[in-house]
Amino acid sequence: MRHVKLQATWNGHRDCASCAMRSSALFSGLTEQDFALIQEPIDDLTFAEDAVVYHMGSPADAVFTLRSGLVKLVRYSPEGEGRIVRLLRPGDLLGLEAVAGERYDHTAISLTPAQVCKIPRTVIMRLNNETTRLLPRLFELWQSIVRKADAWTTDLGSSQVSAATRAARVLRKLRFEDDPSRIVRISLEDMGAILGMAPETASRALGVLKRDGVLQKGTTRKYWRCDPAALDAAAEGEKTAVDEA
Amino acid sequence: MRHVKLQATWNGHRDCASCAMRSSALFSGLTEQDFALIQEPIDDLTFAEDAVVYHMGSPADAVFTLRSGLVKLVRYSPEGEGRIVRLLRPGDLLGLEAVAGERYDHTAISLTPAQVCKIPRTVIMRLNNETTRLLPRLFELWQSIVRKADAWTTDLGSSQVSAATRAARVLRKLRFEDDPSRIVRISLEDMGAILGMAPETASRALGVLKRDGVLQKGTTRKYWRCDPAALDAAAEGEKTAVDEA
DNA sequence: CGATATGTTGAAAAAAGTCAATGGCAGTGG
DNA sequence: CCACTGCCATTGACTTTTTTCAACATATCG
């Protein structure tokens, strides 16, 4: 297993009212007066690649918004086997269970360098007491998490669908926002932990996509290249034109 | 595909304050005065086996509590393939997305005759406006749904775990509450839709459990019999004593 | 520049999918 | 009441996929 970094660097406090993330995340819908209710400081944190944002089972005292980077949520079985149950992208929330429960349900680990805002649960509680504008957003976010979890099962969890097709579906979740032909490269172990398959099988699945012209090596080991249209086709389970040649 | 019944029978209105389900479901934590705020009538409905409680994509205007019976939540892909993403038991909520969204995310179908209470979204909204005692419960419930969805992926979705073991884990979710040796019998198609495998594979997996002495035929086709301890062992991936003989 | 991690590939075994035939049970209609 | 019919469930035979174990290649980091 890869060495895991524990440290985050603190970039100071964040003014939520002027944050670029404001509209896509938790606090959209709040008014200027509402923001004044946020009395605690919101920490702005930077994590290196492979750093732990929080641990499964540890006391959940804050919710996080992901400002940049990519984060995996890992759920460990009692035997120590880990499965990745979600991939989080900029704008997504981490650790929403802090609002409802005692402890985190996953370990959150960065797949790339990541920037997150740490929002103490007390801030959420106060806002909920003082304004009605947070709640609908909270419901929506919770519901979208459920929807994503269900989609994870249905899209990635069927052995009637080929490993290559399911791998392509994962790759689509890993595309760079600004360049759909660039894909964040994750380890085969992680790919296996997402799809519930052995890393060798994941390697072979990616091999198929490469031979079909869907996927190429990137110039650095941090990412792959792809043909976006071919990737979409592969994710639907179709064979590519290259394959038929 | 099995014929699906569409009809529910109406058993009158329900007084939530005196409901046996009250403590395990949505309204635990409310006071007597809070119950007075429920002005709309709560319908008490009975569904036959294989009846649809609500359809995926239809407008979501009510949340349901399951009072008795067993319900599956099915998510259909655009191609019409259905996967079961959750099994609901008495005390569970159905259609919580009505509080957050416009439409139901699944089709809810009864696996046995089922009794449900239909709670209009407006009731939830009013209670949330008038009292602070509903919200924490709502958060908890939402979080427990996420946790169940994640457990579904990790417990049932790994091809490194044998089909028989995963089938045993499903069977554990189907046990009668009052008699842990009795298991609601579902079709092999449903078993396959839960585990993402072909129904023939599901049949063979159950065959293994039968040969190992974990599972037996019931006296009617509505249920199976099992050795509870052996089932637990099988769900952990262990071989039974019978098997070693 | 080498030590260690991760990725790739091969080969054999195990598991699962698929197609097809058979068997059993329940409900229907004579 | 019983044979008929239709729907599942079961099983067999075969194919394909995946796992597993192992060797080897490649890349990264000290």
Coordinates of C-alpha atoms (C1' of nucleotides) in Angstrom, one line a residue:
Chain A
M1 CA 0.0 0.0 0.0
R2 CA 1.1 3.5 -0.9
H3 CA 2.5 5.7 1.8
V4 CA -0.1 8.0 3.1
K5 CA 0.7 11.6 4.0
L6 CA -1.0 12.9 7.1
Q7 CA -0.3 16.6 6.9
A8 CA -2.3 19.5 5.6
T9 CA -1.1 23.0 5.2
W10 CA -3.1 25.8 6.4
N11 CA -3.6 28.7 4.0
G12 CA -5.5 31.0 6.4
H13 CA -9.1 31.7 6.8
R14 CA -11.6 31.9 4.0
D15 CA -14.3 34.5 3.4
C16 CA -17.2 32.4 2.2
A17 CA -19.2 35.3 0.8
S18 CA -16.6 36.0 -1.8
C19 CA -15.6 32.4 -2.5
A20 CA -15.7 31.1 -6.1
M21 CA -17.1 27.9 -4.8
R22 CA -20.0 29.6 -3.1
S23 CA -22.6 29.0 -5.8
S24 CA -21.8 25.3 -6.4
A25 CA -21.5 24.3 -2.8
L26 CA -23.2 24.4 0.5
F27 CA -23.7 28.1 0.8
S28 CA -25.5 28.9 -2.4
G29 CA -28.8 30.4 -1.5
L30 CA -27.5 32.3 1.5
T31 CA -27.8 36.1 1.6
E32 CA -25.1 38.6 2.6
Q33 CA -26.7 38.9 6.0
D34 CA -26.6 35.1 6.4
F35 CA -22.9 35.0 5.8
A36 CA -22.4 37.4 8.7
L37 CA -23.7 34.6 11.0
I38 CA -20.6 32.6 10.3
Q39 CA -18.6 33.5 13.3
E40 CA -16.2 30.7 13.4
P41 CA -13.3 30.9 11.0
I42 CA -13.4 28.7 7.9
D43 CA -10.0 27.1 7.5
D44 CA -8.7 26.9 4.0
L45 CA -6.5 23.7 3.8
T46 CA -4.2 22.3 1.2
F47 CA -3.5 18.5 1.0
A48 CA -0.8 16.8 -0.9
E49 CA -1.5 13.8 -3.1
D50 CA -2.4 10.7 -1.0
A51 CA -3.2 12.7 2.1
V52 CA -5.9 11.8 4.5
V53 CA -8.6 14.5 5.0
Y54 CA -10.3 12.5 7.7
H55 CA -10.4 9.0 9.0
M56 CA -13.3 6.5 9.1
G57 CA -14.5 6.2 12.7
S58 CA -12.9 9.4 14.0
P59 CA -15.2 12.0 15.5
A60 CA -17.0 14.0 12.8
D61 CA -16.8 17.7 13.7
A62 CA -16.6 19.4 10.3
V63 CA -17.9 19.2 6.8
F64 CA -15.5 20.0 3.9
T65 CA -16.0 21.5 0.5
L66 CA -13.6 20.4 -2.2
R67 CA -12.3 23.5 -4.0
S68 CA -9.8 21.8 -6.2
G69 CA -8.4 18.3 -6.8
L70 CA -9.8 14.8 -6.5
V71 CA -10.7 12.8 -3.4
K72 CA -11.7 9.2 -2.9
L73 CA -13.9 8.0 -0.1
V74 CA -12.8 4.6 1.2
R75 CA -14.8 2.2 3.3
Y76 CA -12.9 -0.5 5.1
S77 CA -14.3 -3.8 6.1
P78 CA -13.5 -5.2 9.5
E79 CA -10.8 -7.4 7.8
G80 CA -9.1 -4.2 6.5
E81 CA -10.2 -4.6 2.9
G82 CA -10.9 -1.2 1.4
R83 CA -13.5 -0.3 -1.2
I84 CA -13.8 3.1 -2.8
V85 CA -17.4 4.1 -2.7
R86 CA -17.2 7.6 -4.2
L87 CA -15.0 9.9 -6.1
L88 CA -15.3 13.6 -5.3
R89 CA -14.7 16.5 -7.6
P90 CA -14.4 20.2 -7.1
G91 CA -17.7 21.6 -5.7
D92 CA -18.5 18.3 -3.9
L93 CA -19.0 18.0 -0.2
L94 CA -17.0 15.7 2.1
G95 CA -18.1 14.4 5.4
L96 CA -21.6 15.5 5.5
E97 CA -22.2 12.9 8.1
A98 CA -20.8 15.4 10.6
V99 CA -24.2 17.1 10.5
A100 CA -26.1 14.0 11.4
G101 CA -23.8 11.7 13.2
E102 CA -20.9 11.1 15.6
R103 CA -18.2 9.7 13.4
Y104 CA -17.0 9.7 9.8
D105 CA -18.2 6.8 7.7
H106 CA -15.3 6.8 5.4
T107 CA -11.6 7.7 5.1
A108 CA -11.2 10.5 2.7
I109 CA -7.9 10.5 0.8
S110 CA -6.7 12.9 -1.9
L111 CA -5.9 11.4 -5.3
T112 CA -4.3 14.6 -6.4
P113 CA -3.2 17.7 -4.5
A114 CA -6.4 19.1 -3.1
Q115 CA -7.7 22.3 -1.6
V116 CA -10.6 22.1 0.9
C117 CA -12.5 24.4 3.2
K118 CA -13.2 23.0 6.6
I119 CA -16.6 24.1 7.9
P120 CA -17.1 23.3 11.6
R121 CA -20.4 21.6 12.3
T122 CA -21.3 24.4 14.7
V123 CA -21.4 26.8 11.7
I124 CA -24.0 24.6 10.0
M125 CA -26.0 24.3 13.1
R126 CA -26.0 28.0 13.7
L127 CA -27.0 28.8 10.2
N128 CA -29.8 26.3 10.4
N129 CA -31.1 28.0 13.5
E130 CA -30.9 31.5 12.2
T131 CA -32.0 31.2 8.6
T132 CA -34.2 28.9 6.6
R133 CA -32.1 29.2 3.5
L134 CA -29.5 26.6 4.2
L135 CA -31.8 23.7 4.8
P136 CA -33.2 23.2 1.3
R137 CA -29.6 23.1 0.0
L138 CA -28.6 20.6 2.6
F139 CA -31.5 18.3 1.6
E140 CA -30.6 18.6 -2.0
L141 CA -26.9 17.7 -1.3
W142 CA -27.9 14.8 0.8
Q143 CA -30.2 13.5 -1.9
S144 CA -27.5 13.9 -4.6
I145 CA -25.2 11.8 -2.5
V146 CA -27.7 9.0 -2.3
R147 CA -28.3 9.3 -6.0
K148 CA -24.6 9.0 -6.7
A149 CA -24.2 6.1 -4.4
D150 CA -27.0 4.3 -6.2
A151 CA -25.5 5.1 -9.6
W152 CA -22.2 3.7 -8.4
T153 CA -23.9 0.3 -7.7
T154 CA -25.8 0.2 -11.0
D155 CA -23.2 1.6 -13.3
L156 CA -20.1 -0.1 -11.9
G157 CA -21.4 -3.2 -10.1
S158 CA -22.7 -5.5 -12.8
S159 CA -20.7 -8.5 -13.9
Q160 CA -22.8 -8.8 -17.0
V161 CA -21.0 -5.7 -18.2
S162 CA -17.4 -6.1 -19.4
A163 CA -14.6 -5.0 -17.2
A164 CA -13.4 -2.6 -20.0
T165 CA -16.8 -0.9 -20.2
R166 CA -17.0 -0.4 -16.5
A167 CA -13.4 0.9 -16.4
A168 CA -14.4 3.4 -19.1
R169 CA -17.2 4.5 -16.9
V170 CA -14.7 5.2 -14.1
L171 CA -12.4 7.1 -16.4
R172 CA -15.2 9.4 -17.3
K173 CA -15.5 10.4 -13.7
L174 CA -11.8 11.2 -13.7
R175 CA -11.7 13.7 -16.6
F176 CA -10.2 17.1 -16.1
E177 CA -12.9 19.7 -16.1
D178 CA -11.0 22.0 -18.4
D179 CA -9.9 19.3 -20.9
P180 CA -12.1 16.3 -21.4
S181 CA -9.3 14.5 -23.2
R182 CA -7.2 14.5 -20.0
I183 CA -7.9 11.9 -17.3
V184 CA -6.5 11.8 -13.8
R185 CA -4.4 8.7 -13.6
I186 CA -5.1 6.5 -10.6
S187 CA -3.4 3.3 -9.5
L188 CA -4.6 0.0 -10.6
E189 CA -5.1 -0.9 -7.0
D190 CA -7.5 2.0 -6.7
M191 CA -9.2 1.1 -10.0
G192 CA -9.7 -2.4 -8.6
A193 CA -11.0 -1.0 -5.3
I194 CA -13.6 1.0 -7.3
L195 CA -14.8 -1.8 -9.5
G196 CA -14.4 -4.7 -7.0
M197 CA -11.9 -6.5 -9.2
A198 CA -8.3 -7.6 -9.0
P199 CA -5.8 -5.0 -10.1
E200 CA -4.5 -7.3 -12.8
T201 CA -8.0 -7.4 -14.3
A202 CA -8.1 -3.6 -14.2
S203 CA -4.8 -3.5 -16.0
R204 CA -6.1 -5.8 -18.7
A205 CA -9.3 -3.7 -19.0
L206 CA -7.3 -0.6 -19.6
G207 CA -5.2 -2.5 -22.0
V208 CA -8.3 -3.2 -24.1
L209 CA -9.2 0.4 -24.1
K210 CA -5.6 1.3 -25.2
R211 CA -5.7 -1.2 -28.0
D212 CA -9.0 0.2 -29.1
G213 CA -7.6 3.6 -29.3
V214 CA -9.8 5.0 -26.6
L215 CA -7.0 5.6 -24.1
Q216 CA -3.3 6.6 -24.4
K217 CA -0.5 7.2 -22.0
G218 CA -0.1 10.8 -20.9
T219 CA 3.2 12.6 -21.0
T220 CA 3.5 12.4 -17.3
R221 CA 2.4 9.6 -15.0
K222 CA -0.2 11.9 -13.4
Y223 CA -2.7 11.5 -16.2
W224 CA -3.9 9.6 -19.3
R225 CA -5.1 10.9 -22.6
C226 CA -8.2 9.8 -24.3
D227 CA -10.5 10.3 -27.3
P228 CA -13.5 11.8 -25.5
A229 CA -16.1 10.5 -28.0
A230 CA -14.5 7.1 -28.1
L231 CA -14.5 7.0 -24.3
D232 CA -18.2 7.8 -24.1
A233 CA -18.9 5.1 -26.6
A234 CA -16.8 2.6 -24.7
A235 CA -18.6 3.5 -21.5
E236 CA -21.9 2.6 -23.2
G237 CA -20.5 -0.8 -24.0
E238 CA -19.9 -0.2 -27.7
K239 CA -17.0 -1.2 -29.7
T240 CA -15.0 1.6 -31.3
A241 CA -14.3 2.1 -35.0
V242 CA -10.6 1.5 -34.4
D243 CA -11.5 -1.9 -33.0
E244 CA -13.4 -2.9 -36.1
A245 CA -10.5 -2.1 -38.5
Chain B
M1 CA -41.2 -10.3 -16.2
R2 CA -43.7 -10.9 -13.5
H3 CA -47.0 -9.1 -13.7
V4 CA -47.1 -6.1 -11.5
K5 CA -50.2 -5.0 -9.6
L6 CA -50.9 -1.4 -9.5
Q7 CA -53.5 -1.1 -6.9
A8 CA -53.3 -0.2 -3.3
T9 CA -56.2 -0.5 -0.9
W10 CA -57.0 2.3 1.5
N11 CA -57.4 1.5 5.1
G12 CA -58.4 4.9 6.3
H13 CA -56.4 7.5 8.1
R14 CA -53.8 7.0 10.6
D15 CA -53.2 8.6 13.9
C16 CA -49.4 9.0 14.0
A17 CA -49.3 9.9 17.7
S18 CA -50.5 6.4 18.6
C19 CA -48.8 4.5 15.9
A20 CA -46.6 1.5 16.8
M21 CA -44.2 2.6 14.2
R22 CA -43.8 6.0 15.8
S23 CA -40.6 5.4 17.7
S24 CA -38.7 3.6 14.9
A25 CA -39.6 6.0 12.1
L26 CA -39.7 9.5 11.1
F27 CA -41.7 11.0 13.9
S28 CA -39.8 9.7 16.9
G29 CA -38.7 12.7 18.9
L30 CA -41.8 14.7 18.3
T31 CA -44.0 15.8 21.2
E32 CA -47.7 15.5 21.6
Q33 CA -48.1 19.1 20.6
D34 CA -46.0 18.5 17.5
F35 CA -48.4 15.8 16.3
A36 CA -51.2 18.3 16.5
L37 CA -49.5 20.2 13.7
I38 CA -50.1 17.3 11.3
Q39 CA -53.2 18.7 9.7
E40 CA -53.3 16.6 6.5
P41 CA -54.6 13.1 6.9
I42 CA -52.0 10.3 6.8
D43 CA -53.2 7.5 4.5
D44 CA -52.8 4.0 5.7
L45 CA -52.3 1.8 2.6
T46 CA -52.0 -1.9 1.9
F47 CA -50.3 -3.2 -1.1
A48 CA -50.4 -6.8 -2.5
E49 CA -47.2 -8.6 -3.4
D50 CA -45.6 -7.2 -6.5
A51 CA -47.4 -3.9 -6.3
V52 CA -45.8 -0.6 -7.2
V53 CA -45.7 2.0 -4.4
Y54 CA -44.3 4.7 -6.6
H55 CA -42.6 4.9 -10.0
M56 CA -39.1 6.2 -10.8
G57 CA -39.4 9.5 -12.5
S58 CA -42.9 10.3 -11.3
P59 CA -43.6 13.5 -9.2
A60 CA -42.5 12.9 -5.6
D61 CA -45.2 14.3 -3.3
A62 CA -45.0 12.0 -0.4
V63 CA -42.7 10.1 1.9
F64 CA -43.8 6.6 3.0
T65 CA -43.1 4.6 6.1
L66 CA -43.1 0.8 5.8
R67 CA -45.2 -0.6 8.6
S68 CA -45.0 -4.3 7.5
G69 CA -43.7 -6.3 4.6
L70 CA -40.7 -6.0 2.4
V71 CA -40.1 -3.6 -0.4
K72 CA -37.4 -3.3 -3.1
L73 CA -36.1 -0.1 -4.7
V74 CA -35.3 -0.6 -8.3
R75 CA -33.3 1.7 -10.5
Y76 CA -33.7 1.3 -14.2
S77 CA -31.0 2.2 -16.8
P78 CA -32.0 4.0 -19.9
E79 CA -32.0 0.6 -21.7
G80 CA -34.6 -0.7 -19.3
E81 CA -32.3 -2.9 -17.2
G82 CA -33.3 -2.9 -13.6
R83 CA -31.0 -3.1 -10.6
I84 CA -32.2 -3.4 -7.0
V85 CA -30.4 -0.9 -4.9
R86 CA -32.0 -1.4 -1.6
L87 CA -34.3 -3.7 0.4
L88 CA -36.6 -2.0 2.9
R89 CA -37.9 -3.5 6.0
P90 CA -40.6 -2.5 8.5
G91 CA -39.6 0.8 10.1
D92 CA -37.7 2.0 7.0
L93 CA -38.6 5.1 5.0
L94 CA -39.4 5.1 1.3
G95 CA -39.2 8.0 -1.1
L96 CA -37.4 10.5 1.2
E97 CA -36.3 12.2 -2.0
A98 CA -39.8 13.8 -2.0
V99 CA -38.5 16.2 0.7
A100 CA -35.6 17.3 -1.5
G101 CA -36.5 16.8 -5.1
E102 CA -39.0 16.8 -7.8
R103 CA -39.2 13.1 -8.7
Y104 CA -38.7 9.7 -7.3
D105 CA -35.3 8.2 -8.0
H106 CA -36.5 4.5 -7.9
T107 CA -39.5 2.4 -8.5
A108 CA -40.6 0.9 -5.2
I109 CA -42.2 -2.6 -5.5
S110 CA -43.4 -4.8 -2.7
L111 CA -41.9 -8.2 -2.4
T112 CA -44.5 -9.3 0.1
P113 CA -47.9 -7.8 1.0
A114 CA -47.0 -4.5 2.6
Q115 CA -48.6 -1.9 4.7
V116 CA -47.4 1.7 4.3
C117 CA -48.3 5.1 5.6
K118 CA -48.2 7.9 3.1
I119 CA -47.0 11.2 4.5
P120 CA -47.5 14.2 2.2
R121 CA -44.4 16.3 1.7
T122 CA -46.4 19.3 3.0
V123 CA -46.6 17.6 6.4
I124 CA -42.9 17.3 6.6
M125 CA -42.5 20.9 5.5
R126 CA -44.9 22.2 8.1
L127 CA -43.4 20.3 10.9
N128 CA -40.0 21.5 9.9
N129 CA -41.2 25.1 10.0
E130 CA -43.0 24.8 13.3
T131 CA -40.7 22.6 15.4
T132 CA -37.0 21.9 15.5
R133 CA -37.5 18.3 16.6
L134 CA -38.1 16.7 13.2
L135 CA -34.9 17.9 11.6
P136 CA -32.3 15.9 13.5
R137 CA -34.2 12.8 12.8
L138 CA -34.4 13.7 9.1
F139 CA -30.7 14.1 9.0
E140 CA -30.1 10.8 10.8
L141 CA -32.4 9.0 8.4
W142 CA -30.8 10.5 5.4
Q143 CA -27.4 9.6 6.6
S144 CA -28.5 6.0 7.4
I145 CA -29.7 5.7 3.8
V146 CA -26.2 6.8 2.5
R147 CA -24.6 4.3 4.8
K148 CA -26.8 1.5 3.6
A149 CA -26.1 2.4 0.0
D150 CA -22.4 2.3 0.6
A151 CA -22.6 -1.0 2.5
W152 CA -24.6 -2.4 -0.5
T153 CA -21.6 -1.7 -2.7
T154 CA -19.0 -3.0 -0.4
D155 CA -20.8 -6.0 0.9
L156 CA -22.4 -7.2 -2.3
G157 CA -20.4 -5.8 -5.1
S158 CA -17.0 -7.5 -5.0
S159 CA -16.2 -10.3 -7.4
Q160 CA -13.4 -11.4 -5.2
V161 CA -16.0 -12.7 -2.8
S162 CA -17.8 -15.8 -3.9
A163 CA -21.3 -15.7 -5.3
A164 CA -22.5 -18.0 -2.5
T165 CA -21.1 -15.7 0.2
R166 CA -22.7 -12.7 -1.3
A167 CA -26.0 -14.5 -1.7
A168 CA -25.9 -15.4 2.0
R169 CA -25.5 -11.7 2.8
V170 CA -28.6 -11.0 0.8
L171 CA -30.5 -13.7 2.6
R172 CA -29.6 -12.1 5.9
K173 CA -31.4 -9.0 4.9
L174 CA -34.5 -11.1 4.1
R175 CA -35.0 -12.8 7.4
F176 CA -38.3 -12.6 9.2
E177 CA -38.0 -10.4 12.2
D178 CA -39.8 -12.8 14.5
D179 CA -38.1 -15.9 13.3
P180 CA -34.5 -15.7 12.1
S181 CA -34.7 -19.2 10.6
R182 CA -37.3 -18.0 8.1
I183 CA -36.3 -16.1 5.0
V184 CA -38.5 -14.3 2.6
R185 CA -38.2 -16.1 -0.7
I186 CA -37.5 -13.9 -3.7
S187 CA -37.2 -14.8 -7.3
L188 CA -33.8 -15.6 -8.8
E189 CA -34.3 -12.7 -11.2
D190 CA -34.5 -10.4 -8.2
M191 CA -31.5 -12.1 -6.5
G192 CA -29.6 -11.5 -9.7
A193 CA -30.8 -7.9 -9.9
I194 CA -29.4 -7.4 -6.3
L195 CA -26.0 -9.0 -6.9
G196 CA -25.5 -8.0 -10.5
M197 CA -25.3 -11.5 -11.7
A198 CA -27.2 -13.9 -14.0
P199 CA -30.2 -15.6 -12.4
E200 CA -28.6 -19.0 -13.2
T201 CA -25.6 -18.0 -11.2
A202 CA -27.8 -17.0 -8.3
S203 CA -29.5 -20.4 -8.5
R204 CA -26.2 -22.2 -8.3
A205 CA -25.1 -20.0 -5.4
L206 CA -28.2 -20.9 -3.5
G207 CA -27.6 -24.5 -4.5
V208 CA -24.2 -24.4 -2.8
L209 CA -25.8 -23.0 0.4
K210 CA -28.4 -25.8 0.3
R211 CA -25.8 -28.5 -0.2
D212 CA -23.8 -26.9 2.7
G213 CA -26.9 -27.2 5.0
V214 CA -27.3 -23.5 5.4
L215 CA -30.5 -23.2 3.4
Q216 CA -33.6 -25.4 3.0
K217 CA -36.8 -25.2 1.1
G218 CA -39.7 -23.8 3.0
T219 CA -43.0 -25.5 3.2
T220 CA -44.5 -22.9 0.9
R221 CA -42.8 -21.1 -2.0
K222 CA -43.1 -17.8 -0.1
Y223 CA -40.1 -18.5 2.1
W224 CA -37.0 -20.5 2.8
R225 CA -35.7 -22.1 6.0
C226 CA -32.1 -21.6 7.2
D227 CA -29.8 -22.4 10.0
P228 CA -29.2 -18.9 11.4
A229 CA -25.7 -19.5 12.7
A230 CA -24.6 -21.3 9.6
L231 CA -26.1 -18.4 7.5
D232 CA -24.1 -15.9 9.4
A233 CA -21.0 -18.0 8.9
A234 CA -21.6 -18.4 5.2
A235 CA -22.1 -14.6 5.0
E236 CA -18.6 -14.2 6.4
G237 CA -17.3 -16.4 3.7
E238 CA -16.6 -19.4 6.0
K239 CA -17.3 -23.0 5.1
T240 CA -19.8 -24.8 7.3
A241 CA -19.2 -27.9 9.4
V242 CA -21.6 -29.8 7.2
D243 CA -19.4 -28.9 4.2
E244 CA -16.3 -30.4 5.8
A245 CA -18.0 -33.7 6.5
Chain C
dC1 C1' 22.2 4.5 -10.0
dG2 C1' 20.1 1.1 -7.7
dA3 C1' 16.1 -0.3 -4.4
dT4 C1' 11.3 -0.5 -4.2
dA5 C1' 6.8 0.2 -5.9
dT6 C1' 3.7 -0.4 -9.4
dG7 C1' 2.4 -2.0 -13.9
dT8 C1' 2.3 -5.6 -17.5
dT9 C1' 1.9 -10.1 -19.2
dG10 C1' 1.6 -15.2 -19.4
dA11 C1' -0.4 -19.5 -18.1
dA12 C1' -3.5 -22.3 -15.5
dA13 C1' -7.5 -22.8 -12.7
dA14 C1' -11.7 -21.2 -11.0
dA15 C1' -15.8 -18.7 -11.6
dA16 C1' -19.5 -16.8 -14.1
dG17 C1' -22.0 -16.2 -18.4
dT18 C1' -24.8 -18.2 -22.0
dC19 C1' -27.8 -21.3 -24.3
dA20 C1' -30.7 -25.0 -24.1
dA21 C1' -33.3 -28.7 -22.1
dT22 C1' -35.8 -30.4 -18.3
dG23 C1' -38.4 -30.3 -14.1
dG24 C1' -41.8 -28.7 -10.9
dC25 C1' -45.4 -26.0 -9.3
dA26 C1' -49.6 -23.1 -9.5
dG27 C1' -53.4 -21.4 -11.5
dT28 C1' -56.8 -22.0 -15.5
dG29 C1' -60.3 -23.9 -17.8
dG30 C1' -62.5 -27.8 -19.2
Chain D
dC1 C1' -61.3 -32.7 -10.0
dC2 C1' -57.8 -33.1 -13.2
dA3 C1' -55.2 -32.2 -17.2
dC4 C1' -53.1 -28.3 -19.4
dT5 C1' -50.4 -24.4 -19.7
dG6 C1' -47.1 -21.1 -18.5
dC7 C1' -43.7 -19.4 -15.6
dC8 C1' -39.8 -20.1 -12.9
dA9 C1' -36.2 -22.9 -11.1
dT10 C1' -32.7 -26.2 -11.9
dT11 C1' -29.2 -28.4 -14.3
dG12 C1' -25.9 -29.6 -18.0
dA13 C1' -22.6 -28.4 -21.4
dC14 C1' -19.9 -25.2 -23.3
dT15 C1' -17.6 -20.6 -23.7
dT16 C1' -15.9 -16.5 -21.9
dT17 C1' -14.2 -13.8 -18.3
dT18 C1' -11.8 -13.2 -14.2
dT19 C1' -8.8 -14.6 -10.6
dT20 C1' -4.6 -16.1 -9.1
dC21 C1' 0.3 -16.8 -9.0
dA22 C1' 4.4 -15.8 -10.9
dA23 C1' 7.8 -13.7 -13.7
dC24 C1' 9.3 -9.7 -15.7
dA25 C1' 9.3 -4.7 -17.1
dT26 C1' 9.1 0.0 -15.9
dA27 C1' 9.1 3.9 -13.3
dT28 C1' 10.1 6.6 -9.2
dC29 C1' 12.7 8.2 -5.3
dG30 C1' 16.3 8.3 -2.4

